Every structure is written in structure tokens, then in C-alpha cells.
Amino acid sequence: MLDPRTLSPSRRAAAATTDLSKVYGSGETRVVALDRVSIVFPEGEFTAIMGPSGCGKSTLMHCAAGLDSPSSGSVRIGVTELSALDDRRLTRLRRDRVGFIFQAFNLLPALTARENITLPLSIAGRQPNRQWLDRVVAMVGLSQRLDHRPAELSGGQQQRVAIARALASRPAIVFGDEPTGNLDSRTGAQVLGFLRDSVRELGQTVVMVTHDPVAASFADRVVFLCDGRLVDEMAQPTPDRVLDLMKTLDTRPSAS
Ligand code: ADP
Ligand code: MG
């Protein structure tokens, strides 16, 4: 099969931040969650974001996805600068161009797997692209489960529904915050495999927050955050190399 990533020699950015800072609170309670983070998420690449608890991983993801607004700096999705959008346009961009996978699967219990997958499109008043949807559903191995409700599915199957839902609109970029955090390691590995397949086979762009070196090793690249700053990155990660790098993060003197 053709690797979609080899089709365009100079890959474009699915999303990017420039000098992105995020400050919460003020005075005594002031927290600098992100400190001038500049990062590119290239099209068709699977990026993992790692770092100690509280280092700003979720904040980076939320800002890059347009769920939270920067204190300074900029975020773009494709060529669209998010700060240039009013609320209505931002909501529409999130709906049309961004997919989300959460730790809690967030499926609606009364709806079947099929209905859960197409719900965001229905809300947007859009018809799913049948061919695309069939590929997505086949990839995550749900073809025989589409009429089941979440309670009739295992945790791993429910997260696969959530992945299919995130991919259904063929978004420019999919974000996951610890998407396998609630799954046992075997089921988690399977779900991560499907995320990787969506990159390899469908040319999707995926950004995932994780604290697990094994989960990170499914990505093409891992970026490391520490105290709100990007401190390192690694291509073609393996669990051992990720673990080794994480150890050095604890002992590095923090730059000021
Ligand atoms: P991580 O996901 O890496 O654990 P977060 O991005 O959630 O880290 O948080 C980064 C820092 O910002 C932490 O110190 C956290 O306490 C703080 N923070 C996150 N969200 C808020 C908020 N809504 N209000 C105040 N502080 C926050
Ligand atoms: Mg977090």
C-alpha cells in the first residue's frame, strides 16, 4: 500500500503554535502553564506529547485544538489563524476540522455505535461520506458492532467507536488526551494500533498526550514538555529510549 506520507515531499503543518503562552490566575495563584511553545504538527504524522504531571500537556492540546485560548502567541490549524476567528467561526472550525478522543469515551448510551459515530456530522447537518466512513469503521474493526449500544461493547470497543467518531468528518487533525488511560495494556495497545493505522493507511494527523512510554512508542515523534516548555523531542521512539529520556528530564537543570 502507498504510504500517504510519501505523497507530498514537503509536508504541510496540520496545526502549529508560535510562542504560545498560557497563564492561569494572577498574583499568588498565577500559573504559567505554557511558556512560549512553538511546535509544528506535520500532516500525516502521529505525535505524542509527554512530560511530568502538571507540565502543560493538556493545556497545549486544548490550545492547539481551539478549546482554550492562548494568553499570548498564536495557534493555527491548517492555514487558519485561530485568533482571527469569532466564536461562531471557531466553533465551526472545531466541528469541521478537529477530532477529539478523550480518556472517558463520552459515548451517548442511548445511541448505537453507528449513531454515536455519525452524531457530530448529524449535528452539523452534514451527510457522512459513505466510502470514508466504511473505511474508518472497517479499520477499527467495528463493522459487526454498529447496531450495538455502548453498554453492549467492551471498553476497548467503546474507545474504537470514539476513534471512529473522531475520524468520521475526516478532520485535519485528531487530538487525544490520554486516550488509552482507561484501558488495560493489551486493549490499549490495540487502540493505539488503530490510531497508528489511521495515520499510516488514511493519512490522518494525530496528536496524543500520554504518560506511558509504550503508548508513546506508537507515535512517529515524541515531544517532551517540562514546566510549560518544550525541552526535547525524539523521532521513531521506542519504549526504552523514551523511558531513558524521561529519566534525564527529572535531573536536568531547568533553563530560565
Ligand atoms: P498536564 O496535562 O501536563 O498534567 P495541565 O496542562 O493540565 O498539565 O496543567 C498545567 C498547569 O496549569 C498545572 O500547574 C495546572 O495546575 C494549571 N492549570 C491547568 N488548568 C488550569 C485552570 N483551568 N485554572 C488554573 N490552573 C490551571
Ligand atoms: Mg493532563
mmCIF file with all atom_site columns, N, CA, C and O in Angstrom, residues 10-20 36-49 60 64 74-79 172-175 205-208 220-225 230 232-234:
data_model
loop_
_atom_site.group_PDB
_atom_site.id
_atom_site.type_symbol
_atom_site.label_atom_id
_atom_site.label_alt_id
_atom_site.label_comp_id
_atom_site.label_asym_id
_atom_site.label_entity_id
_atom_site.label_seq_id
_atom_site.pdbx_PDB_ins_code
_atom_site.Cartn_x
_atom_site.Cartn_y
_atom_site.Cartn_z
_atom_site.occupancy
_atom_site.B_iso_or_equiv
_atom_site.pdbx_formal_charge
_atom_site.auth_seq_id
_atom_site.auth_comp_id
_atom_site.auth_asym_id
_atom_site.auth_atom_id
_atom_site.pdbx_PDB_model_num
ATOM 1   N N  . SER A 1 10  ? 7.170  17.907 0.688  1.00 0.00 ? 10  SER A N  1
ATOM 2   C CA . SER A 1 10  ? 7.267  18.905 1.758  1.00 0.00 ? 10  SER A CA 1
ATOM 3   C C  . SER A 1 10  ? 5.935  18.933 2.482  1.00 0.00 ? 10  SER A C  1
ATOM 4   O O  . SER A 1 10  ? 4.981  19.546 2.044  1.00 0.00 ? 10  SER A O  1
ATOM 5   N N  . ARG A 1 11  ? 5.881  18.210 3.587  1.00 0.00 ? 11  ARG A N  1
ATOM 6   C CA . ARG A 1 11  ? 4.613  18.097 4.293  1.00 0.00 ? 11  ARG A CA 1
ATOM 7   C C  . ARG A 1 11  ? 4.231  19.420 4.934  1.00 0.00 ? 11  ARG A C  1
ATOM 8   O O  . ARG A 1 11  ? 5.062  20.101 5.521  1.00 0.00 ? 11  ARG A O  1
ATOM 9   N N  . ARG A 1 12  ? 2.948  19.715 4.858  1.00 0.00 ? 12  ARG A N  1
ATOM 10  C CA . ARG A 1 12  ? 2.475  20.949 5.462  1.00 0.00 ? 12  ARG A CA 1
ATOM 11  C C  . ARG A 1 12  ? 2.114  20.714 6.920  1.00 0.00 ? 12  ARG A C  1
ATOM 12  O O  . ARG A 1 12  ? 1.998  19.579 7.357  1.00 0.00 ? 12  ARG A O  1
ATOM 13  N N  . ALA A 1 13  ? 1.914  21.827 7.631  1.00 0.00 ? 13  ALA A N  1
ATOM 14  C CA . ALA A 1 13  ? 1.517  21.719 9.026  1.00 0.00 ? 13  ALA A CA 1
ATOM 15  C C  . ALA A 1 13  ? 0.012  21.531 9.112  1.00 0.00 ? 13  ALA A C  1
ATOM 16  O O  . ALA A 1 13  ? -0.746 22.328 8.562  1.00 0.00 ? 13  ALA A O  1
ATOM 17  N N  . ALA A 1 14  ? -0.429 20.478 9.787  1.00 0.00 ? 14  ALA A N  1
ATOM 18  C CA . ALA A 1 14  ? -1.858 20.334 10.069 1.00 0.00 ? 14  ALA A CA 1
ATOM 19  C C  . ALA A 1 14  ? -2.257 21.360 11.121 1.00 0.00 ? 14  ALA A C  1
ATOM 20  O O  . ALA A 1 14  ? -3.347 21.912 11.099 1.00 0.00 ? 14  ALA A O  1
ATOM 21  N N  . ALA A 1 15  ? -1.328 21.595 12.054 1.00 0.00 ? 15  ALA A N  1
ATOM 22  C CA . ALA A 1 15  ? -1.543 22.616 13.088 1.00 0.00 ? 15  ALA A CA 1
ATOM 23  C C  . ALA A 1 15  ? -0.178 23.073 13.567 1.00 0.00 ? 15  ALA A C  1
ATOM 24  O O  . ALA A 1 15  ? 0.812  22.349 13.423 1.00 0.00 ? 15  ALA A O  1
ATOM 25  N N  . ALA A 1 16  ? -0.128 24.276 14.114 1.00 0.00 ? 16  ALA A N  1
ATOM 26  C CA . ALA A 1 16  ? 1.142  24.784 14.617 1.00 0.00 ? 16  ALA A CA 1
ATOM 27  C C  . ALA A 1 16  ? 0.883  25.847 15.669 1.00 0.00 ? 16  ALA A C  1
ATOM 28  O O  . ALA A 1 16  ? -0.134 26.544 15.630 1.00 0.00 ? 16  ALA A O  1
ATOM 29  N N  . THR A 1 17  ? 1.805  25.949 16.619 1.00 0.00 ? 17  THR A N  1
ATOM 30  C CA . THR A 1 17  ? 1.754  27.045 17.586 1.00 0.00 ? 17  THR A CA 1
ATOM 31  C C  . THR A 1 17  ? 3.039  27.853 17.445 1.00 0.00 ? 17  THR A C  1
ATOM 32  O O  . THR A 1 17  ? 4.088  27.308 17.110 1.00 0.00 ? 17  THR A O  1
ATOM 33  N N  . THR A 1 18  ? 2.944  29.145 17.699 1.00 0.00 ? 18  THR A N  1
ATOM 34  C CA . THR A 1 18  ? 4.129  30.004 17.685 1.00 0.00 ? 18  THR A CA 1
ATOM 35  C C  . THR A 1 18  ? 4.142  30.820 18.976 1.00 0.00 ? 18  THR A C  1
ATOM 36  O O  . THR A 1 18  ? 3.190  31.555 19.260 1.00 0.00 ? 18  THR A O  1
ATOM 37  N N  . ASP A 1 19  ? 5.209  30.645 19.744 1.00 0.00 ? 19  ASP A N  1
ATOM 38  C CA . ASP A 1 19  ? 5.368  31.387 21.008 1.00 0.00 ? 19  ASP A CA 1
ATOM 39  C C  . ASP A 1 19  ? 4.089  31.363 21.845 1.00 0.00 ? 19  ASP A C  1
ATOM 40  O O  . ASP A 1 19  ? 3.682  32.374 22.409 1.00 0.00 ? 19  ASP A O  1
ATOM 41  N N  . LEU A 1 20  ? 3.491  30.199 21.902 1.00 0.00 ? 20  LEU A N  1
ATOM 42  C CA . LEU A 1 20  ? 2.225  30.055 22.626 1.00 0.00 ? 20  LEU A CA 1
ATOM 43  C C  . LEU A 1 20  ? 2.471  30.053 24.142 1.00 0.00 ? 20  LEU A C  1
ATOM 44  O O  . LEU A 1 20  ? 3.208  29.218 24.667 1.00 0.00 ? 20  LEU A O  1
ATOM 45  N N  . ARG A 1 36  ? 5.907  30.130 25.921 1.00 0.00 ? 36  ARG A N  1
ATOM 46  C CA . ARG A 1 36  ? 6.429  30.329 24.550 1.00 0.00 ? 36  ARG A CA 1
ATOM 47  C C  . ARG A 1 36  ? 6.722  29.007 23.835 1.00 0.00 ? 36  ARG A C  1
ATOM 48  O O  . ARG A 1 36  ? 7.860  28.741 23.453 1.00 0.00 ? 36  ARG A O  1
ATOM 49  N N  . VAL A 1 37  ? 5.700  28.235 23.682 1.00 0.00 ? 37  VAL A N  1
ATOM 50  C CA . VAL A 1 37  ? 5.842  26.945 22.989 1.00 0.00 ? 37  VAL A CA 1
ATOM 51  C C  . VAL A 1 37  ? 5.591  27.128 21.483 1.00 0.00 ? 37  VAL A C  1
ATOM 52  O O  . VAL A 1 37  ? 4.545  27.613 21.080 1.00 0.00 ? 37  VAL A O  1
ATOM 53  N N  . SER A 1 38  ? 6.597  26.760 20.696 1.00 0.00 ? 38  SER A N  1
ATOM 54  C CA . SER A 1 38  ? 6.451  26.768 19.232 1.00 0.00 ? 38  SER A CA 1
ATOM 55  C C  . SER A 1 38  ? 6.607  25.342 18.738 1.00 0.00 ? 38  SER A C  1
ATOM 56  O O  . SER A 1 38  ? 7.647  24.721 18.938 1.00 0.00 ? 38  SER A O  1
ATOM 57  N N  . ILE A 1 39  ? 5.571  24.840 18.104 1.00 0.00 ? 39  ILE A N  1
ATOM 58  C CA . ILE A 1 39  ? 5.625  23.456 17.643 1.00 0.00 ? 39  ILE A CA 1
ATOM 59  C C  . ILE A 1 39  ? 4.777  23.300 16.389 1.00 0.00 ? 39  ILE A C  1
ATOM 60  O O  . ILE A 1 39  ? 3.765  23.992 16.214 1.00 0.00 ? 39  ILE A O  1
ATOM 61  N N  . VAL A 1 40  ? 5.239  22.414 15.523 1.00 0.00 ? 40  VAL A N  1
ATOM 62  C CA . VAL A 1 40  ? 4.501  22.105 14.298 1.00 0.00 ? 40  VAL A CA 1
ATOM 63  C C  . VAL A 1 40  ? 4.027  20.663 14.368 1.00 0.00 ? 40  VAL A C  1
ATOM 64  O O  . VAL A 1 40  ? 4.793  19.781 14.765 1.00 0.00 ? 40  VAL A O  1
ATOM 65  N N  . PHE A 1 41  ? 2.778  20.439 14.010 1.00 0.00 ? 41  PHE A N  1
ATOM 66  C CA . PHE A 1 41  ? 2.267  19.079 13.863 1.00 0.00 ? 41  PHE A CA 1
ATOM 67  C C  . PHE A 1 41  ? 2.083  18.825 12.372 1.00 0.00 ? 41  PHE A C  1
ATOM 68  O O  . PHE A 1 41  ? 1.078  19.244 11.786 1.00 0.00 ? 41  PHE A O  1
ATOM 69  N N  . PRO A 1 42  ? 3.081  18.156 11.738 1.00 0.00 ? 42  PRO A N  1
ATOM 70  C CA . PRO A 1 42  ? 3.008  17.971 10.281 1.00 0.00 ? 42  PRO A CA 1
ATOM 71  C C  . PRO A 1 42  ? 1.861  17.055 9.875  1.00 0.00 ? 42  PRO A C  1
ATOM 72  O O  . PRO A 1 42  ? 1.499  16.135 10.612 1.00 0.00 ? 42  PRO A O  1
ATOM 73  N N  . GLU A 1 43  ? 1.328  17.322 8.697  1.00 0.00 ? 43  GLU A N  1
ATOM 74  C CA . GLU A 1 43  ? 0.259  16.471 8.149  1.00 0.00 ? 43  GLU A CA 1
ATOM 75  C C  . GLU A 1 43  ? 0.717  15.029 8.044  1.00 0.00 ? 43  GLU A C  1
ATOM 76  O O  . GLU A 1 43  ? 1.851  14.752 7.631  1.00 0.00 ? 43  GLU A O  1
ATOM 77  N N  . GLY A 1 44  ? -0.155 14.122 8.418  1.00 0.00 ? 44  GLY A N  1
ATOM 78  C CA . GLY A 1 44  ? 0.136  12.702 8.252  1.00 0.00 ? 44  GLY A CA 1
ATOM 79  C C  . GLY A 1 44  ? 1.149  12.168 9.244  1.00 0.00 ? 44  GLY A C  1
ATOM 80  O O  . GLY A 1 44  ? 1.742  11.123 9.001  1.00 0.00 ? 44  GLY A O  1
ATOM 81  N N  . GLU A 1 45  ? 1.331  12.867 10.340 1.00 0.00 ? 45  GLU A N  1
ATOM 82  C CA . GLU A 1 45  ? 2.269  12.394 11.362 1.00 0.00 ? 45  GLU A CA 1
ATOM 83  C C  . GLU A 1 45  ? 1.529  12.153 12.683 1.00 0.00 ? 45  GLU A C  1
ATOM 84  O O  . GLU A 1 45  ? 0.553  12.816 12.991 1.00 0.00 ? 45  GLU A O  1
ATOM 85  N N  . PHE A 1 46  ? 2.039  11.181 13.418 1.00 0.00 ? 46  PHE A N  1
ATOM 86  C CA . PHE A 1 46  ? 1.499  10.824 14.736 1.00 0.00 ? 46  PHE A CA 1
ATOM 87  C C  . PHE A 1 46  ? 2.486  11.355 15.777 1.00 0.00 ? 46  PHE A C  1
ATOM 88  O O  . PHE A 1 46  ? 3.618  10.890 15.862 1.00 0.00 ? 46  PHE A O  1
ATOM 89  N N  . THR A 1 47  ? 2.058  12.360 16.531 1.00 0.00 ? 47  THR A N  1
ATOM 90  C CA . THR A 1 47  ? 2.916  12.980 17.543 1.00 0.00 ? 47  THR A CA 1
ATOM 91  C C  . THR A 1 47  ? 2.397  12.645 18.930 1.00 0.00 ? 47  THR A C  1
ATOM 92  O O  . THR A 1 47  ? 1.195  12.738 19.183 1.00 0.00 ? 47  THR A O  1
ATOM 93  N N  . ALA A 1 48  ? 3.292  12.257 19.820 1.00 0.00 ? 48  ALA A N  1
ATOM 94  C CA . ALA A 1 48  ? 2.928  12.081 21.228 1.00 0.00 ? 48  ALA A CA 1
ATOM 95  C C  . ALA A 1 48  ? 3.525  13.231 22.031 1.00 0.00 ? 48  ALA A C  1
ATOM 96  O O  . ALA A 1 48  ? 4.645  13.664 21.763 1.00 0.00 ? 48  ALA A O  1
ATOM 97  N N  . ILE A 1 49  ? 2.747  13.711 23.005 1.00 0.00 ? 49  ILE A N  1
ATOM 98  C CA . ILE A 1 49  ? 3.215  14.755 23.918 1.00 0.00 ? 49  ILE A CA 1
ATOM 99  C C  . ILE A 1 49  ? 3.383  14.125 25.291 1.00 0.00 ? 49  ILE A C  1
ATOM 100 O O  . ILE A 1 49  ? 2.445  13.533 25.826 1.00 0.00 ? 49  ILE A O  1
ATOM 101 N N  . LEU A 1 60  ? -1.571 22.516 26.328 1.00 0.00 ? 60  LEU A N  1
ATOM 102 C CA . LEU A 1 60  ? -1.063 22.629 24.957 1.00 0.00 ? 60  LEU A CA 1
ATOM 103 C C  . LEU A 1 60  ? -2.058 22.034 23.972 1.00 0.00 ? 60  LEU A C  1
ATOM 104 O O  . LEU A 1 60  ? -2.377 22.631 22.937 1.00 0.00 ? 60  LEU A O  1
ATOM 105 N N  . ALA A 1 64  ? -4.031 24.091 21.159 1.00 0.00 ? 64  ALA A N  1
ATOM 106 C CA . ALA A 1 64  ? -3.786 23.739 19.756 1.00 0.00 ? 64  ALA A CA 1
ATOM 107 C C  . ALA A 1 64  ? -5.077 23.320 19.065 1.00 0.00 ? 64  ALA A C  1
ATOM 108 O O  . ALA A 1 64  ? -5.202 23.445 17.849 1.00 0.00 ? 64  ALA A O  1
ATOM 109 N N  . SER A 1 74  ? 0.422  32.477 19.058 1.00 0.00 ? 74  SER A N  1
ATOM 110 C CA . SER A 1 74  ? -0.609 32.143 18.082 1.00 0.00 ? 74  SER A CA 1
ATOM 111 C C  . SER A 1 74  ? -0.721 30.648 17.837 1.00 0.00 ? 74  SER A C  1
ATOM 112 O O  . SER A 1 74  ? 0.201  29.885 18.097 1.00 0.00 ? 74  SER A O  1
ATOM 113 N N  . VAL A 1 75  ? -1.895 30.271 17.364 1.00 0.00 ? 75  VAL A N  1
ATOM 114 C CA . VAL A 1 75  ? -2.193 28.889 17.013 1.00 0.00 ? 75  VAL A CA 1
ATOM 115 C C  . VAL A 1 75  ? -2.857 28.904 15.650 1.00 0.00 ? 75  VAL A C  1
ATOM 116 O O  . VAL A 1 75  ? -3.743 29.725 15.397 1.00 0.00 ? 75  VAL A O  1
ATOM 117 N N  . ARG A 1 76  ? -2.401 28.014 14.770 1.00 0.00 ? 76  ARG A N  1
ATOM 118 C CA . ARG A 1 76  ? -3.165 27.864 13.538 1.00 0.00 ? 76  ARG A CA 1
ATOM 119 C C  . ARG A 1 76  ? -3.467 26.402 13.264 1.00 0.00 ? 76  ARG A C  1
ATOM 120 O O  . ARG A 1 76  ? -2.712 25.512 13.666 1.00 0.00 ? 76  ARG A O  1
ATOM 121 N N  . ILE A 1 77  ? -4.598 26.209 12.651 1.00 0.00 ? 77  ILE A N  1
ATOM 122 C CA . ILE A 1 77  ? -4.989 24.876 12.184 1.00 0.00 ? 77  ILE A CA 1
ATOM 123 C C  . ILE A 1 77  ? -5.054 24.986 10.671 1.00 0.00 ? 77  ILE A C  1
ATOM 124 O O  . ILE A 1 77  ? -5.798 25.818 10.144 1.00 0.00 ? 77  ILE A O  1
ATOM 125 N N  . GLY A 1 78  ? -4.219 24.188 9.985  1.00 0.00 ? 78  GLY A N  1
ATOM 126 C CA . GLY A 1 78  ? -4.028 24.410 8.556  1.00 0.00 ? 78  GLY A CA 1
ATOM 127 C C  . GLY A 1 78  ? -3.449 25.795 8.378  1.00 0.00 ? 78  GLY A C  1
ATOM 128 O O  . GLY A 1 78  ? -2.461 26.143 9.019  1.00 0.00 ? 78  GLY A O  1
ATOM 129 N N  . VAL A 1 79  ? -4.088 26.618 7.545  1.00 0.00 ? 79  VAL A N  1
ATOM 130 C CA . VAL A 1 79  ? -3.583 27.982 7.358  1.00 0.00 ? 79  VAL A CA 1
ATOM 131 C C  . VAL A 1 79  ? -4.435 28.986 8.131  1.00 0.00 ? 79  VAL A C  1
ATOM 132 O O  . VAL A 1 79  ? -4.250 30.190 8.018  1.00 0.00 ? 79  VAL A O  1
ATOM 133 N N  . ALA A 1 172 ? -8.867 17.603 9.848  1.00 0.00 ? 172 ALA A N  1
ATOM 134 C CA . ALA A 1 172 ? -7.475 17.927 9.522  1.00 0.00 ? 172 ALA A CA 1
ATOM 135 C C  . ALA A 1 172 ? -6.538 17.346 10.575 1.00 0.00 ? 172 ALA A C  1
ATOM 136 O O  . ALA A 1 172 ? -5.406 16.979 10.276 1.00 0.00 ? 172 ALA A O  1
ATOM 137 N N  . ILE A 1 173 ? -7.034 17.248 11.799 1.00 0.00 ? 173 ILE A N  1
ATOM 138 C CA . ILE A 1 173 ? -6.187 16.778 12.890 1.00 0.00 ? 173 ILE A CA 1
ATOM 139 C C  . ILE A 1 173 ? -7.047 16.173 13.993 1.00 0.00 ? 173 ILE A C  1
ATOM 140 O O  . ILE A 1 173 ? -8.166 16.636 14.235 1.00 0.00 ? 173 ILE A O  1
ATOM 141 N N  . VAL A 1 174 ? -6.533 15.108 14.609 1.00 0.00 ? 174 VAL A N  1
ATOM 142 C CA . VAL A 1 174 ? -7.237 14.444 15.707 1.00 0.00 ? 174 VAL A CA 1
ATOM 143 C C  . VAL A 1 174 ? -6.390 14.577 16.967 1.00 0.00 ? 174 VAL A C  1
ATOM 144 O O  . VAL A 1 174 ? -5.193 14.281 16.948 1.00 0.00 ? 174 VAL A O  1
ATOM 145 N N  . PHE A 1 175 ? -7.014 15.035 18.047 1.00 0.00 ? 175 PHE A N  1
ATOM 146 C CA . PHE A 1 175 ? -6.321 15.166 19.322 1.00 0.00 ? 175 PHE A CA 1
ATOM 147 C C  . PHE A 1 175 ? -6.858 14.144 20.322 1.00 0.00 ? 175 PHE A C  1
ATOM 148 O O  . PHE A 1 175 ? -8.070 13.948 20.423 1.00 0.00 ? 175 PHE A O  1
ATOM 149 N N  . THR A 1 205 ? -3.685 12.989 10.676 1.00 0.00 ? 205 THR A N  1
ATOM 150 C CA . THR A 1 205 ? -2.722 13.606 11.575 1.00 0.00 ? 205 THR A CA 1
ATOM 151 C C  . THR A 1 205 ? -3.243 13.402 12.991 1.00 0.00 ? 205 THR A C  1
ATOM 152 O O  . THR A 1 205 ? -4.404 13.699 13.260 1.00 0.00 ? 205 THR A O  1
ATOM 153 N N  . VAL A 1 206 ? -2.406 12.853 13.867 1.00 0.00 ? 206 VAL A N  1
ATOM 154 C CA . VAL A 1 206 ? -2.857 12.566 15.225 1.00 0.00 ? 206 VAL A CA 1
ATOM 155 C C  . VAL A 1 206 ? -1.869 13.151 16.231 1.00 0.00 ? 206 VAL A C  1
ATOM 156 O O  . VAL A 1 206 ? -0.647 13.030 16.060 1.00 0.00 ? 206 VAL A O  1
ATOM 157 N N  . VAL A 1 207 ? -2.407 13.777 17.260 1.00 0.00 ? 207 VAL A N  1
ATOM 158 C CA . VAL A 1 207 ? -1.609 14.285 18.370 1.00 0.00 ? 207 VAL A CA 1
ATOM 159 C C  . VAL A 1 207 ? -2.194 13.701 19.643 1.00 0.00 ? 207 VAL A C  1
ATOM 160 O O  . VAL A 1 207 ? -3.391 13.816 19.900 1.00 0.00 ? 207 VAL A O  1
ATOM 161 N N  . MET A 1 208 ? -1.350 13.052 20.423 1.00 0.00 ? 208 MET A N  1
ATOM 162 C CA . MET A 1 208 ? -1.842 12.336 21.607 1.00 0.00 ? 208 MET A CA 1
ATOM 163 C C  . MET A 1 208 ? -0.997 12.681 22.833 1.00 0.00 ? 208 MET A C  1
ATOM 164 O O  . MET A 1 208 ? 0.229  12.615 22.782 1.00 0.00 ? 208 MET A O  1
ATOM 165 N N  . ASP A 1 220 ? 5.132  8.618  15.658 1.00 0.00 ? 220 ASP A N  1
ATOM 166 C CA . ASP A 1 220 ? 6.303  8.851  14.809 1.00 0.00 ? 220 ASP A CA 1
ATOM 167 C C  . ASP A 1 220 ? 7.324  9.716  15.533 1.00 0.00 ? 220 ASP A C  1
ATOM 168 O O  . ASP A 1 220 ? 8.508  9.683  15.248 1.00 0.00 ? 220 ASP A O  1
ATOM 169 N N  . ARG A 1 221 ? 6.832  10.531 16.471 1.00 0.00 ? 221 ARG A N  1
ATOM 170 C CA . ARG A 1 221 ? 7.690  11.503 17.139 1.00 0.00 ? 221 ARG A CA 1
ATOM 171 C C  . ARG A 1 221 ? 7.118  11.761 18.527 1.00 0.00 ? 221 ARG A C  1
ATOM 172 O O  . ARG A 1 221 ? 5.889  11.794 18.695 1.00 0.00 ? 221 ARG A O  1
ATOM 173 N N  . VAL A 1 222 ? 7.982  11.941 19.497 1.00 0.00 ? 222 VAL A N  1
ATOM 174 C CA . VAL A 1 222 ? 7.536  12.321 20.832 1.00 0.00 ? 222 VAL A CA 1
ATOM 175 C C  . VAL A 1 222 ? 8.138  13.676 21.168 1.00 0.00 ? 222 VAL A C  1
ATOM 176 O O  . VAL A 1 222 ? 9.332  13.893 20.940 1.00 0.00 ? 222 VAL A O  1
ATOM 177 N N  . VAL A 1 223 ? 7.313  14.580 21.669 1.00 0.00 ? 223 VAL A N  1
ATOM 178 C CA . VAL A 1 223 ? 7.843  15.852 22.155 1.00 0.00 ? 223 VAL A CA 1
ATOM 179 C C  . VAL A 1 223 ? 7.672  15.891 23.666 1.00 0.00 ? 223 VAL A C  1
ATOM 180 O O  . VAL A 1 223 ? 6.696  15.365 24.205 1.00 0.00 ? 223 VAL A O  1
ATOM 181 N N  . PHE A 1 224 ? 8.658  16.457 24.334 1.00 0.00 ? 224 PHE A N  1
ATOM 182 C CA . PHE A 1 224 ? 8.682  16.455 25.792 1.00 0.00 ? 224 PHE A CA 1
ATOM 183 C C  . PHE A 1 224 ? 8.504  17.863 26.323 1.00 0.00 ? 224 PHE A C  1
ATOM 184 O O  . PHE A 1 224 ? 9.220  18.777 25.925 1.00 0.00 ? 224 PHE A O  1
ATOM 185 N N  . LEU A 1 225 ? 7.560  17.990 27.245 1.00 0.00 ? 225 LEU A N  1
ATOM 186 C CA . LEU A 1 225 ? 7.312  19.262 27.907 1.00 0.00 ? 225 LEU A CA 1
ATOM 187 C C  . LEU A 1 225 ? 7.800  19.170 29.335 1.00 0.00 ? 225 LEU A C  1
ATOM 188 O O  . LEU A 1 225 ? 7.715  18.112 29.974 1.00 0.00 ? 225 LEU A O  1
ATOM 189 N N  . LEU A 1 230 ? 8.861  23.356 25.850 1.00 0.00 ? 230 LEU A N  1
ATOM 190 C CA . LEU A 1 230 ? 9.321  22.219 25.051 1.00 0.00 ? 230 LEU A CA 1
ATOM 191 C C  . LEU A 1 230 ? 10.790 22.024 25.363 1.00 0.00 ? 230 LEU A C  1
ATOM 192 O O  . LEU A 1 230 ? 11.586 22.945 25.213 1.00 0.00 ? 230 LEU A O  1
ATOM 193 N N  . ASP A 1 232 ? 12.548 18.767 24.600 1.00 0.00 ? 232 ASP A N  1
ATOM 194 C CA . ASP A 1 232 ? 13.238 17.784 23.773 1.00 0.00 ? 232 ASP A CA 1
ATOM 195 C C  . ASP A 1 232 ? 12.239 17.141 22.830 1.00 0.00 ? 232 ASP A C  1
ATOM 196 O O  . ASP A 1 232 ? 11.028 17.295 22.997 1.00 0.00 ? 232 ASP A O  1
ATOM 197 N N  . GLU A 1 233 ? 12.754 16.424 21.854 1.00 0.00 ? 233 GLU A N  1
ATOM 198 C CA . GLU A 1 233 ? 11.889 15.594 21.022 1.00 0.00 ? 233 GLU A CA 1
ATOM 199 C C  . GLU A 1 233 ? 12.662 14.402 20.495 1.00 0.00 ? 233 GLU A C  1
ATOM 200 O O  . GLU A 1 233 ? 13.897 14.395 20.504 1.00 0.00 ? 233 GLU A O  1
ATOM 201 N N  . MET A 1 234 ? 11.933 13.381 20.083 1.00 0.00 ? 234 MET A N  1
ATOM 202 C CA . MET A 1 234 ? 12.552 12.133 19.648 1.00 0.00 ? 234 MET A CA 1
ATOM 203 C C  . MET A 1 234 ? 11.752 11.576 18.474 1.00 0.00 ? 234 MET A C  1
ATOM 204 O O  . MET A 1 234 ? 10.534 11.499 18.529 1.00 0.00 ? 234 MET A O  1
#
